[in-house]
Amino acid sequence: MPDLTAPPQRMLLLFGLLLWPSLPMAQTPAYVGSDQCADCHAEAADAWAGSHHDLAWTLPDEGHLIGDFDGASFTKDGVTSTFDMVDGQPSILTDGPDGMARFPITGVAGIEPLQQYLVETEPGRVQSLDTVWDAEEERWYHLYPDQELAAGDGLHWTGPYKNWNARCAECHATGYVKAYDPQTDSYDSWQAEIGVGCEACHGPGEAHLQWAAMPDGFDPALWSAVSALGFTVSFGEEARDAEVEQCAGCHSRREALGDGSPLPGTPFHDAYRLALLREGLYHADGSILEEVYVYGSFLQSKMNTAGVRCSDCHDVHTARVKAEGNGLCTQCHSPAGNDRFPQLAKAEYDTPAHHFHTPGTAGAECKSCHMIERTYMGIDGRRDHSFRVPRPDLSLATGSPNACNDCHADKSARWAAEAIADNGGTRGGTPHPANIFAAARRFEPGMAAALADLALYDGLPAILRATALDEMQRYNDPEQAKRVMVLADDPDPLVRQAVLPAIRPVPGTERVTPILPLLADPVRAVRLAAAREMLALPIARLPEPHNSNARNASMEWQRSLRTRADFPETQLVLGGAALTARNLDAASAAFARATEMDPQLVDAWAMQVRLRDAVGDRAGAQRLMDAALALNPLDPVLLRWRDELRLD
């Protein structure tokens, strides 16, 4: 048993949190480039050429530049940006880190409905411009028209949230390595190929080329070598989950656990931590709100439960849907059905008897009702992949939007709910997790037990159960936290991750028992979550093998944090970890680094002020508060702490 009598064990070497030495990298398997694949795979290569994946990242001189660089200009917030060709290279004159400056365009992202441009503000550091080209209207526009963003603001195009190396490149390149050095605050990034090439999904191809060139045909030993390198020739019927998770690596709202592109075939939860259905990202009913991409929605769907895969609807090489209009859905939802999904009712769905609209109109399209569309980046419409049944009655109860009122905007949600009920649909009052999530977000009493019930019900999708555990933290209820401790053994890694912070109200002497096995969990994201929780436990010594597992999981967590040390959010985590370990100097340094990266990160300012005040440095606390308010005047969080600490 662990020793719970001595002072807490320090799970991290906190003096090194901000300046770890460079860590050795595993040898990267050899990439050969997409052009090496075309000779044998001409049909796939032709389909991929010119696709959104192919054009995810190109160079300005490759013929894909579509913006107006013939002296065009765009003005926002008193800043006029001018787009020109200088010595044959496109460039922009705009407000940079040190005032107006001219920047050569070094990269092009995407092709339609918009095209974004990349510049290098210092050697190795690439930033994505917020003034972008509308490919349909052929105009320049700004991604954030309602925000006034000046240089020095974390959300300005020169800030950390618009850094291409950290935020974007992994999903726009093949075999990408970020290679950020926190000691010099610099990047030495590289990739096997810009754009999403063949090997981005199939893996590095050198061994496959060697095998294909062998005169005597198939060699089992060499094929084993191919597999060992992470190369996957195709995603067959037996690899459904591998295919979905390969797509999800980029088509999800998630936090990367490594330093770039994981080898294709890496399980999702070994490479990423998926964002749950949190307030601000999703509505209470789980429908999309913020830019969350696809995976979190798809995991909620009956299609995912039934075993539908991305390639059932999308051509993986052209990146287009396989059929237009309702023909895409009637591949399965028809009287003929689909033998792969015997549980699906065979019926006529593409008929007014089902959709209640005139054929040929927008209301008669399956996607209008079952895949609501939201617009991101100003003009980029994307559809919700939870494939939900319209429930306007939930709009009345929870405030979530609904598909009916997306079109019938002049009508009320009550009108839509009654119309659905009159046509045989769900009547108001039918239970739904959205009712519980909405009540929990309002912090209504009694919801901790209801959330625990949701989490314990294994008939729900794992992402819903994990979100229920996440929401339980609002209530800090020891009794309900004890109820869900059993979920540390849940088969789904999303649930195992989420249960760990949910059980924090349980005393450490009891909480340690479910946490210890997770330090050696087969899934990386779960191990890292367990390492985070161990930091706060009052443990001096652990018996073997728990001690080794704790040390290894802690080292994994440190390595993962190091790869994201260029994120202000990571600096907040580091500061919190240092506080837990009572290392105030390390905490202050991390919070200071966070506000250096993002001066609008008021929580980090507040922590710095509180730490100075806690050690009796009132003058230092006052200086920090003055600096914080100068950059964030009238911020309510800062004003509250100023009053509470009785500062001027």
XYZ file of C-alpha atoms in Angstrom, residues 34-640:
607
model
C 3.448 11.404 -52.971
C 5.023 11.487 -56.412
C 6.593 8.093 -55.687
C 3.137 6.560 -55.262
C 1.639 7.659 -58.575
C 3.299 5.127 -60.871
C 1.555 2.165 -59.269
C -1.484 3.937 -57.834
C -2.364 6.226 -60.739
C -6.126 6.209 -60.202
C -5.837 7.190 -56.537
C -3.138 9.759 -57.306
C -5.238 11.370 -60.042
C -8.231 11.583 -57.711
C -6.110 13.132 -54.956
C -4.411 15.708 -57.204
C -6.123 19.057 -56.777
C -8.139 17.901 -53.774
C -8.455 19.953 -50.611
C -5.959 17.585 -49.014
C -3.463 18.070 -51.826
C -3.893 21.862 -51.626
C -3.990 22.111 -47.841
C -0.568 23.793 -47.963
C 1.226 24.924 -51.105
C 3.939 27.378 -52.056
C 3.161 30.750 -53.669
C 4.964 29.838 -56.901
C 3.099 26.577 -57.508
C 0.170 28.094 -59.387
C -2.448 27.895 -56.646
C -2.349 31.514 -55.491
C -5.789 33.016 -56.166
C -5.773 36.238 -54.083
C -5.476 39.682 -55.649
C -1.843 40.766 -55.218
C -2.023 43.488 -57.837
C -1.980 46.437 -55.451
C -5.241 45.529 -53.721
C -5.841 46.900 -50.229
C -8.047 46.156 -47.244
C -8.694 48.457 -44.266
C -9.779 47.432 -40.789
C -9.518 49.299 -37.481
C -7.496 52.069 -39.092
C -4.907 49.697 -40.555
C -4.705 49.466 -44.351
C -3.053 46.297 -45.606
C -1.749 46.302 -49.178
C -1.155 43.222 -51.319
C 1.529 43.451 -54.026
C 3.972 41.453 -56.087
C 7.570 42.422 -55.233
C 10.318 40.941 -57.389
C 7.894 38.279 -58.543
C 6.879 37.236 -55.027
C 3.508 38.072 -53.410
C 3.763 40.187 -50.274
C 1.666 42.108 -47.789
C 2.292 45.476 -46.175
C 0.506 45.378 -42.825
C 0.815 45.875 -39.061
C 3.443 43.471 -37.811
C 4.981 42.925 -34.374
C 6.858 46.250 -34.593
C 4.515 48.422 -36.641
C 3.830 48.566 -40.367
C 6.132 46.298 -42.326
C 6.232 44.314 -45.561
C 6.169 40.532 -45.338
C 6.737 38.146 -48.264
C 4.076 35.457 -48.565
C 5.835 32.158 -47.855
C 2.902 29.746 -47.903
C -0.656 29.283 -49.127
C -3.291 27.410 -47.118
C -6.327 25.939 -48.812
C -8.133 26.772 -52.017
C -11.889 27.227 -51.317
C -14.153 28.663 -50.021
C -11.286 30.784 -48.708
C -7.536 30.929 -49.042
C -5.253 31.937 -46.192
C -1.667 33.181 -46.451
C 1.423 32.541 -44.365
C 4.344 34.796 -43.533
C 7.560 34.314 -41.600
C 7.933 36.968 -38.893
C 11.340 35.678 -37.817
C 13.461 32.724 -38.942
C 11.411 29.561 -38.516
C 8.328 31.235 -37.013
C 5.388 31.158 -39.421
C 2.149 33.051 -38.753
C -1.198 32.862 -40.568
C -2.738 36.146 -41.675
C -6.260 37.036 -40.575
C -6.971 38.990 -43.754
C -7.861 36.222 -46.190
C -9.191 35.767 -49.715
C -12.820 34.869 -50.363
C -12.584 32.482 -53.318
C -16.275 32.752 -54.170
C -16.827 36.510 -53.916
C -13.224 37.300 -54.984
C -12.569 39.794 -52.222
C -10.334 40.310 -49.225
C -12.050 40.037 -45.841
C -11.079 39.671 -42.185
C -11.736 36.519 -40.181
C -12.722 38.505 -37.090
C -14.613 41.565 -38.332
C -16.144 42.366 -34.940
C -12.912 42.256 -32.944
C -10.424 45.094 -32.766
C -7.076 43.338 -32.593
C -3.797 45.215 -32.436
C -0.259 43.856 -32.395
C 0.488 42.677 -28.862
C -2.945 41.104 -28.485
C -2.701 37.322 -28.242
C -5.404 37.003 -30.906
C -3.688 39.339 -33.391
C -2.249 37.534 -36.408
C 1.238 37.894 -34.911
C 0.160 36.251 -31.626
C 0.502 32.683 -30.336
C -2.980 31.592 -31.398
C -2.187 32.321 -35.063
C 1.162 30.538 -35.054
C 1.249 28.126 -37.983
C 3.979 25.924 -36.483
C 1.961 25.153 -33.371
C -1.683 25.481 -34.347
C -2.070 24.492 -37.976
C 0.850 22.870 -39.745
C 0.413 19.355 -38.367
C -2.875 18.937 -40.235
C -1.717 20.697 -43.390
C 1.459 18.641 -43.850
C 2.768 15.102 -44.071
C 5.255 13.820 -41.524
C 5.385 17.136 -39.651
C 7.644 17.828 -36.657
C 7.173 21.138 -34.797
C 10.545 21.125 -32.994
C 9.913 24.053 -30.654
C 12.743 25.010 -28.289
C 11.364 26.673 -25.123
C 14.818 27.848 -24.085
C 15.198 30.041 -27.178
C 11.477 30.406 -27.972
C 12.193 29.346 -31.544
C 11.129 26.748 -34.082
C 13.127 24.388 -36.248
C 10.051 22.802 -37.824
C 10.188 20.480 -40.800
C 7.976 18.087 -42.709
C 8.327 15.311 -45.229
C 5.893 17.039 -47.590
C 3.673 20.104 -47.436
C 0.034 19.300 -48.043
C -1.804 16.162 -46.944
C -0.086 13.596 -49.139
C -0.447 9.841 -49.524
C 1.830 9.092 -46.584
C -0.126 11.373 -44.253
C -2.756 8.614 -44.101
C -0.927 5.506 -45.296
C 2.363 6.052 -43.488
C 5.996 6.397 -44.605
C 6.507 4.461 -47.812
C 10.188 3.581 -48.203
C 9.805 -0.067 -47.150
C 6.709 -0.428 -49.317
C 8.680 0.773 -52.347
C 11.398 -1.754 -51.573
C 8.830 -4.515 -51.322
C 7.103 -3.455 -54.559
C 10.441 -3.484 -56.396
C 11.357 -7.042 -55.372
C 11.524 -9.307 -58.441
C 10.340 -12.396 -56.598
C 7.118 -10.882 -55.339
C 5.783 -11.042 -51.828
C 8.324 -11.372 -49.014
C 6.722 -11.933 -45.576
C 9.832 -10.718 -43.747
C 9.909 -7.439 -45.635
C 6.178 -7.044 -45.201
C 6.735 -7.324 -41.443
C 9.275 -4.526 -41.765
C 6.687 -2.415 -43.569
C 4.204 -2.979 -40.752
C 6.830 -2.177 -38.137
C 7.375 1.203 -39.780
C 3.720 2.048 -39.350
C 2.806 1.762 -43.027
C -0.758 0.763 -43.854
C -1.559 -0.109 -47.459
C -5.309 0.209 -47.125
C -8.032 0.499 -44.543
C -10.039 -2.665 -45.083
C -13.240 -3.865 -43.443
C -11.326 -5.058 -40.406
C -9.796 -1.606 -39.877
C -12.955 0.472 -39.444
C -11.872 2.091 -36.178
C -8.367 2.725 -37.517
C -9.826 4.556 -40.509
C -12.146 6.740 -38.441
C -9.419 7.562 -35.937
C -6.962 8.367 -38.726
C -9.386 10.954 -40.100
C -10.210 12.164 -36.593
C -6.604 13.109 -35.937
C -7.202 16.315 -37.890
C -10.972 16.477 -38.073
C -11.465 17.016 -34.340
C -11.128 19.605 -31.607
C -8.289 18.108 -29.623
C -5.015 18.656 -27.821
C -1.960 17.006 -29.337
C 0.124 14.939 -26.949
C 3.209 14.806 -29.188
C 5.404 17.044 -31.280
C 3.806 16.740 -34.677
C 2.201 14.169 -36.915
C 1.828 10.779 -35.207
C 2.584 7.786 -37.380
C -0.543 6.785 -39.303
C -2.268 3.988 -37.462
C -1.508 5.460 -34.044
C -4.670 5.096 -31.916
C -6.358 8.452 -31.465
C -6.095 8.525 -27.666
C -2.389 7.749 -27.817
C -1.860 10.915 -29.854
C -4.543 13.357 -28.688
C -6.850 14.404 -25.876
C -10.302 14.989 -27.330
C -12.321 18.040 -26.295
C -15.551 17.002 -24.590
C -18.997 18.536 -25.195
C -18.228 21.527 -23.004
C -20.115 24.770 -22.698
C -18.770 27.241 -25.234
C -17.861 24.470 -27.674
C -21.174 22.607 -27.976
C -24.760 23.441 -27.119
C -26.398 21.567 -24.264
C -27.882 19.028 -26.686
C -24.421 18.269 -28.118
C -24.907 20.158 -31.373
C -22.004 22.211 -32.685
C -21.402 25.754 -31.487
C -17.716 26.628 -31.816
C -15.363 25.320 -34.478
C -15.139 21.727 -33.242
C -14.796 19.989 -36.614
C -16.353 16.524 -36.841
C -15.173 13.744 -34.516
C -16.800 14.920 -31.294
C -20.125 15.129 -33.119
C -19.743 11.801 -34.904
C -19.029 9.967 -31.634
C -22.499 10.997 -30.428
C -24.213 9.485 -33.457
C -26.050 6.238 -34.023
C -24.023 5.937 -37.216
C -20.835 5.618 -35.211
C -22.454 3.037 -32.953
C -23.577 1.074 -36.020
C -20.073 0.986 -37.487
C -20.386 3.575 -40.269
C -16.991 4.815 -41.401
C -15.891 8.043 -43.052
C -15.354 6.370 -46.429
C -18.975 5.222 -46.522
C -19.890 8.811 -47.373
C -16.619 10.469 -48.415
C -14.238 9.536 -51.209
C -10.977 9.479 -49.305
C -8.853 10.595 -52.271
C -10.956 13.380 -53.769
C -12.156 14.401 -50.273
C -15.628 14.886 -51.773
C -18.889 13.168 -50.828
C -19.647 10.055 -52.849
C -23.057 11.200 -54.079
C -24.950 14.433 -54.382
C -28.196 15.318 -52.635
C -30.208 12.683 -50.841
C -28.530 9.971 -52.884
C -25.731 9.993 -50.339
C -28.078 8.995 -47.533
C -30.252 6.607 -49.544
C -27.217 4.392 -50.064
C -28.449 2.883 -46.798
C -31.664 4.656 -45.786
C -33.929 3.085 -48.408
C -36.224 0.108 -48.925
C -33.185 -1.870 -50.106
C -31.139 -0.982 -47.028
C -27.516 -2.046 -46.727
C -26.404 -5.545 -45.790
C -23.628 -4.125 -43.645
C -26.196 -2.569 -41.326
C -28.938 -5.179 -40.808
C -30.312 -3.292 -37.796
C -31.350 -0.388 -40.047
C -35.050 -0.327 -40.877
C -35.661 -0.754 -44.593
C -38.063 1.996 -45.566
C -38.663 4.875 -47.945
C -37.112 7.970 -46.417
C -36.787 10.269 -49.433
C -40.492 11.047 -49.495
C -42.803 13.796 -48.153
C -44.287 11.194 -45.809
C -40.951 11.312 -43.978
C -39.582 14.802 -44.470
C -42.911 16.753 -44.813
C -41.508 19.082 -47.483
C -41.953 19.536 -51.203
C -39.478 17.330 -53.099
C -36.631 19.279 -54.627
C -36.681 22.017 -51.993
C -34.053 22.606 -49.321
C -36.433 21.307 -46.663
C -36.597 17.945 -48.403
C -32.825 17.441 -48.186
C -31.734 14.983 -45.505
C -28.850 17.212 -44.459
C -31.148 20.174 -43.780
C -32.863 18.326 -40.944
C -30.200 15.885 -39.755
C -26.948 17.817 -40.304
C -27.374 21.425 -39.254
C -24.867 23.803 -40.844
C -22.842 26.466 -39.056
C -20.426 28.951 -40.615
C -16.833 29.339 -39.458
C -13.979 31.527 -40.672
C -16.604 33.946 -41.922
C -17.790 32.009 -44.971
C -16.987 28.312 -44.442
C -20.193 26.347 -43.866
C -19.706 23.023 -42.059
C -22.239 20.434 -41.047
C -22.857 18.740 -37.715
C -22.011 15.027 -37.940
C -24.097 13.845 -34.985
C -26.956 13.155 -37.433
C -29.527 14.078 -34.794
C -33.300 13.975 -35.121
C -34.736 17.530 -35.008
C -35.887 18.328 -31.470
C -37.281 21.876 -31.322
C -38.827 20.952 -27.974
C -35.271 20.892 -26.590
C -34.819 24.461 -27.793
C -37.633 25.468 -25.474
C -36.129 23.599 -22.527
C -32.399 24.169 -23.046
C -31.879 27.023 -25.496
C -30.154 24.735 -27.981
C -30.868 25.534 -31.642
C -32.803 23.216 -33.929
C -32.876 22.412 -37.616
C -36.482 23.546 -38.119
C -35.844 27.121 -37.058
C -32.639 27.259 -39.078
C -34.923 27.506 -42.114
C -38.126 28.776 -40.504
C -36.383 31.652 -38.758
C -39.614 33.679 -38.699
C -41.313 31.026 -36.580
C -40.869 30.169 -32.902
C -39.365 27.022 -31.432
C -42.794 26.272 -29.953
C -44.335 26.389 -33.427
C -41.650 24.000 -34.678
C -42.114 21.624 -31.732
C -45.848 21.475 -32.337
C -45.313 20.893 -36.064
C -42.982 17.980 -35.310
C -45.457 16.492 -32.833
C -48.384 16.905 -35.224
C -46.471 14.917 -37.825
C -45.784 12.024 -35.462
C -42.470 13.184 -34.042
C -41.263 13.606 -30.478
C -43.514 15.590 -28.180
C -42.063 17.975 -25.635
C -40.990 16.523 -22.314
C -39.354 13.367 -23.643
C -36.187 12.886 -21.524
C -32.866 13.775 -23.143
C -29.349 14.294 -21.719
C -29.595 17.899 -22.936
C -32.068 18.671 -20.145
C -29.536 17.575 -17.527
C -26.588 19.324 -19.169
C -28.539 22.567 -19.503
C -29.610 22.434 -15.848
C -26.045 21.686 -14.760
C -24.747 24.657 -16.736
C -27.233 26.787 -14.804
C -25.851 25.160 -11.636
C -29.278 23.971 -10.568
C -29.321 21.918 -7.346
C -29.559 18.147 -7.493
C -27.865 17.809 -10.840
C -24.742 16.076 -9.495
C -26.752 12.888 -9.001
C -28.362 13.210 -12.428
C -24.953 13.677 -14.050
C -23.625 10.651 -12.203
C -26.592 8.641 -13.491
C -25.734 9.681 -17.059
C -22.090 8.742 -16.597
C -22.965 5.333 -15.186
C -25.432 4.483 -17.967
C -23.400 2.503 -20.477
C -26.145 2.720 -23.095
C -25.057 6.265 -23.922
C -22.156 7.195 -26.218
C -18.899 7.430 -24.285
C -18.398 11.111 -25.136
C -21.731 11.955 -23.468
C -20.823 9.926 -20.374
C -17.398 11.562 -20.214
C -19.010 14.995 -20.540
C -21.335 14.176 -17.643
C -18.262 13.381 -15.532
C -16.668 16.637 -16.650
C -19.776 18.606 -15.650
C -19.797 16.951 -12.207
C -16.801 19.065 -11.251
C -19.132 22.068 -10.931
C -20.763 20.482 -7.890
C -17.804 19.159 -5.852
C -20.087 16.467 -4.420
C -18.179 13.702 -2.531
C -21.144 11.322 -2.422
C -21.706 11.401 -6.188
C -17.966 11.339 -6.849
C -17.738 8.068 -4.904
C -20.537 6.609 -7.023
C -18.613 7.108 -10.246
C -15.236 5.824 -8.991
C -16.079 2.458 -10.561
C -15.720 4.085 -13.996
C -11.945 3.990 -13.622
C -12.427 0.470 -15.028
C -14.661 1.569 -17.924
C -13.707 0.068 -21.290
C -13.706 3.474 -23.036
C -10.610 5.669 -22.593
C -12.689 8.866 -22.796
C -14.557 7.811 -19.670
C -11.414 6.667 -17.860
C -9.808 10.066 -18.500
C -12.853 12.050 -17.432
C -13.511 10.158 -14.209
C -10.181 11.195 -12.680
C -10.923 14.913 -12.152
C -14.561 14.035 -11.376
C -13.531 12.098 -8.240
C -11.385 14.894 -6.744
C -13.970 15.506 -3.971
C -13.178 12.000 -2.655
C -10.459 12.027 0.044
C -7.006 11.189 -1.305
C -6.724 8.061 0.802
C -9.700 6.606 -1.098
C -9.021 8.217 -4.449
C -5.586 6.699 -4.847
C -6.950 3.160 -5.291
C -8.683 3.726 -8.675
C -5.907 6.046 -9.902
C -2.914 3.756 -9.411
C -3.850 1.173 -12.082
C -4.394 3.940 -14.628
C -0.749 5.000 -14.357
C -0.027 1.896 -16.439
C -3.131 2.129 -18.633
C -2.572 0.917 -22.208
C -3.827 4.286 -23.505
C -1.455 7.234 -23.332
C -4.054 9.941 -22.716
C -5.314 8.020 -19.683
C -1.797 7.611 -18.272
C -1.173 11.344 -18.595
C -4.483 12.126 -16.884
C -3.516 9.802 -14.028
C -0.103 11.481 -13.719
C -1.803 14.868 -13.372
C -4.019 13.580 -10.570
C -1.130 11.980 -8.691
C 0.496 15.367 -8.272
C -2.083 16.425 -5.671
C -2.241 13.161 -3.727
C -0.624 13.035 -0.247
C 1.722 10.183 -1.065
C 5.323 9.898 0.091
C 6.227 6.443 -1.177
C 4.649 3.918 -3.505
C 5.365 0.213 -3.632
C 6.497 -1.355 -6.874
C 5.305 -1.549 -9.563
C 3.221 1.572 -8.792
C 6.309 3.673 -8.104
C 7.807 2.881 -11.517
C 4.456 3.398 -13.207
C 4.046 6.780 -11.511
C 7.537 7.863 -12.491
C 7.086 6.764 -16.105
C 3.657 8.383 -16.435
C 4.991 11.606 -14.922
C 7.879 11.658 -17.398
C 5.413 11.091 -20.250
C 3.344 14.015 -19.021
C 6.395 16.255 -18.787
C 7.448 15.370 -22.323
C 3.950 16.077 -23.582
C 3.869 19.452 -21.831
C 7.265 20.335 -23.243
C 6.028 19.861 -26.794
C 3.279 22.416 -26.056
C 5.372 24.907 -24.105
C 4.625 27.472 -26.838
C 0.948 27.452 -25.821
C -0.127 30.022 -23.208
C -2.615 27.417 -22.012
C 0.244 25.029 -21.233
C 1.953 27.669 -19.134
C -1.229 27.891 -17.060
C -1.069 24.124 -16.520
C 2.578 24.384 -15.525
C 1.767 27.169 -13.090
C -1.034 25.142 -11.549
C 1.207 22.082 -11.220
C 3.884 24.169 -9.536
C 1.331 25.600 -7.106
C 0.152 22.108 -6.217
C 3.753 21.215 -5.430
C 4.141 24.499 -3.488
C 6.902 25.734 -5.764
C 5.914 29.396 -5.881
C 8.911 30.520 -7.937
C 8.133 28.028 -10.697
C 4.466 28.979 -10.564
C 5.232 32.688 -10.860
C 7.570 32.055 -13.785
C 4.971 29.987 -15.640
C 2.172 32.529 -15.132
C 4.519 35.333 -16.199
C 5.419 33.431 -19.346
C 1.709 32.933 -20.072
C 1.008 36.675 -19.954
C 4.104 37.396 -21.996
C 2.674 35.158 -24.713
C -0.896 36.387 -24.307
C -1.282 39.698 -22.455
C -5.058 39.198 -22.426
C -4.838 36.004 -20.342
C -6.290 37.652 -17.244
C -6.350 34.467 -15.138
C -2.562 34.290 -15.393
C -2.278 37.959 -14.398
C -4.558 37.354 -11.432
C -2.454 34.405 -10.259
C 0.721 36.464 -10.430
C -0.873 39.224 -8.379
C -2.182 36.768 -5.787
C 1.201 35.055 -5.464
C 2.988 38.361 -4.897
C 0.411 39.313 -2.288
C 0.643 35.877 -0.620
C 4.380 36.274 0.016
C 3.880 39.770 1.408
C 5.138 41.674 -1.634
C 2.362 44.260 -1.778
C 4.371 46.593 -3.996
C 5.008 43.792 -6.476
C 1.337 42.847 -6.440
C 0.395 46.455 -7.140
C 2.853 46.745 -10.047
C 1.489 43.568 -11.623
C -2.114 44.691 -11.165
C -1.315 48.051 -12.769
C 0.334 46.309 -15.717
C -2.582 43.890 -16.088
C -5.221 46.636 -16.054
C -3.214 48.780 -18.459
C -3.493 45.968 -20.991
C -6.988 44.841 -19.971
C -8.810 47.935 -18.686
C -12.032 47.334 -16.744
C -11.677 43.547 -16.900
C -14.118 42.206 -14.261
C -11.815 39.398 -13.093
C -8.936 41.781 -12.458
C -11.180 44.377 -10.833
C -12.623 41.731 -8.519
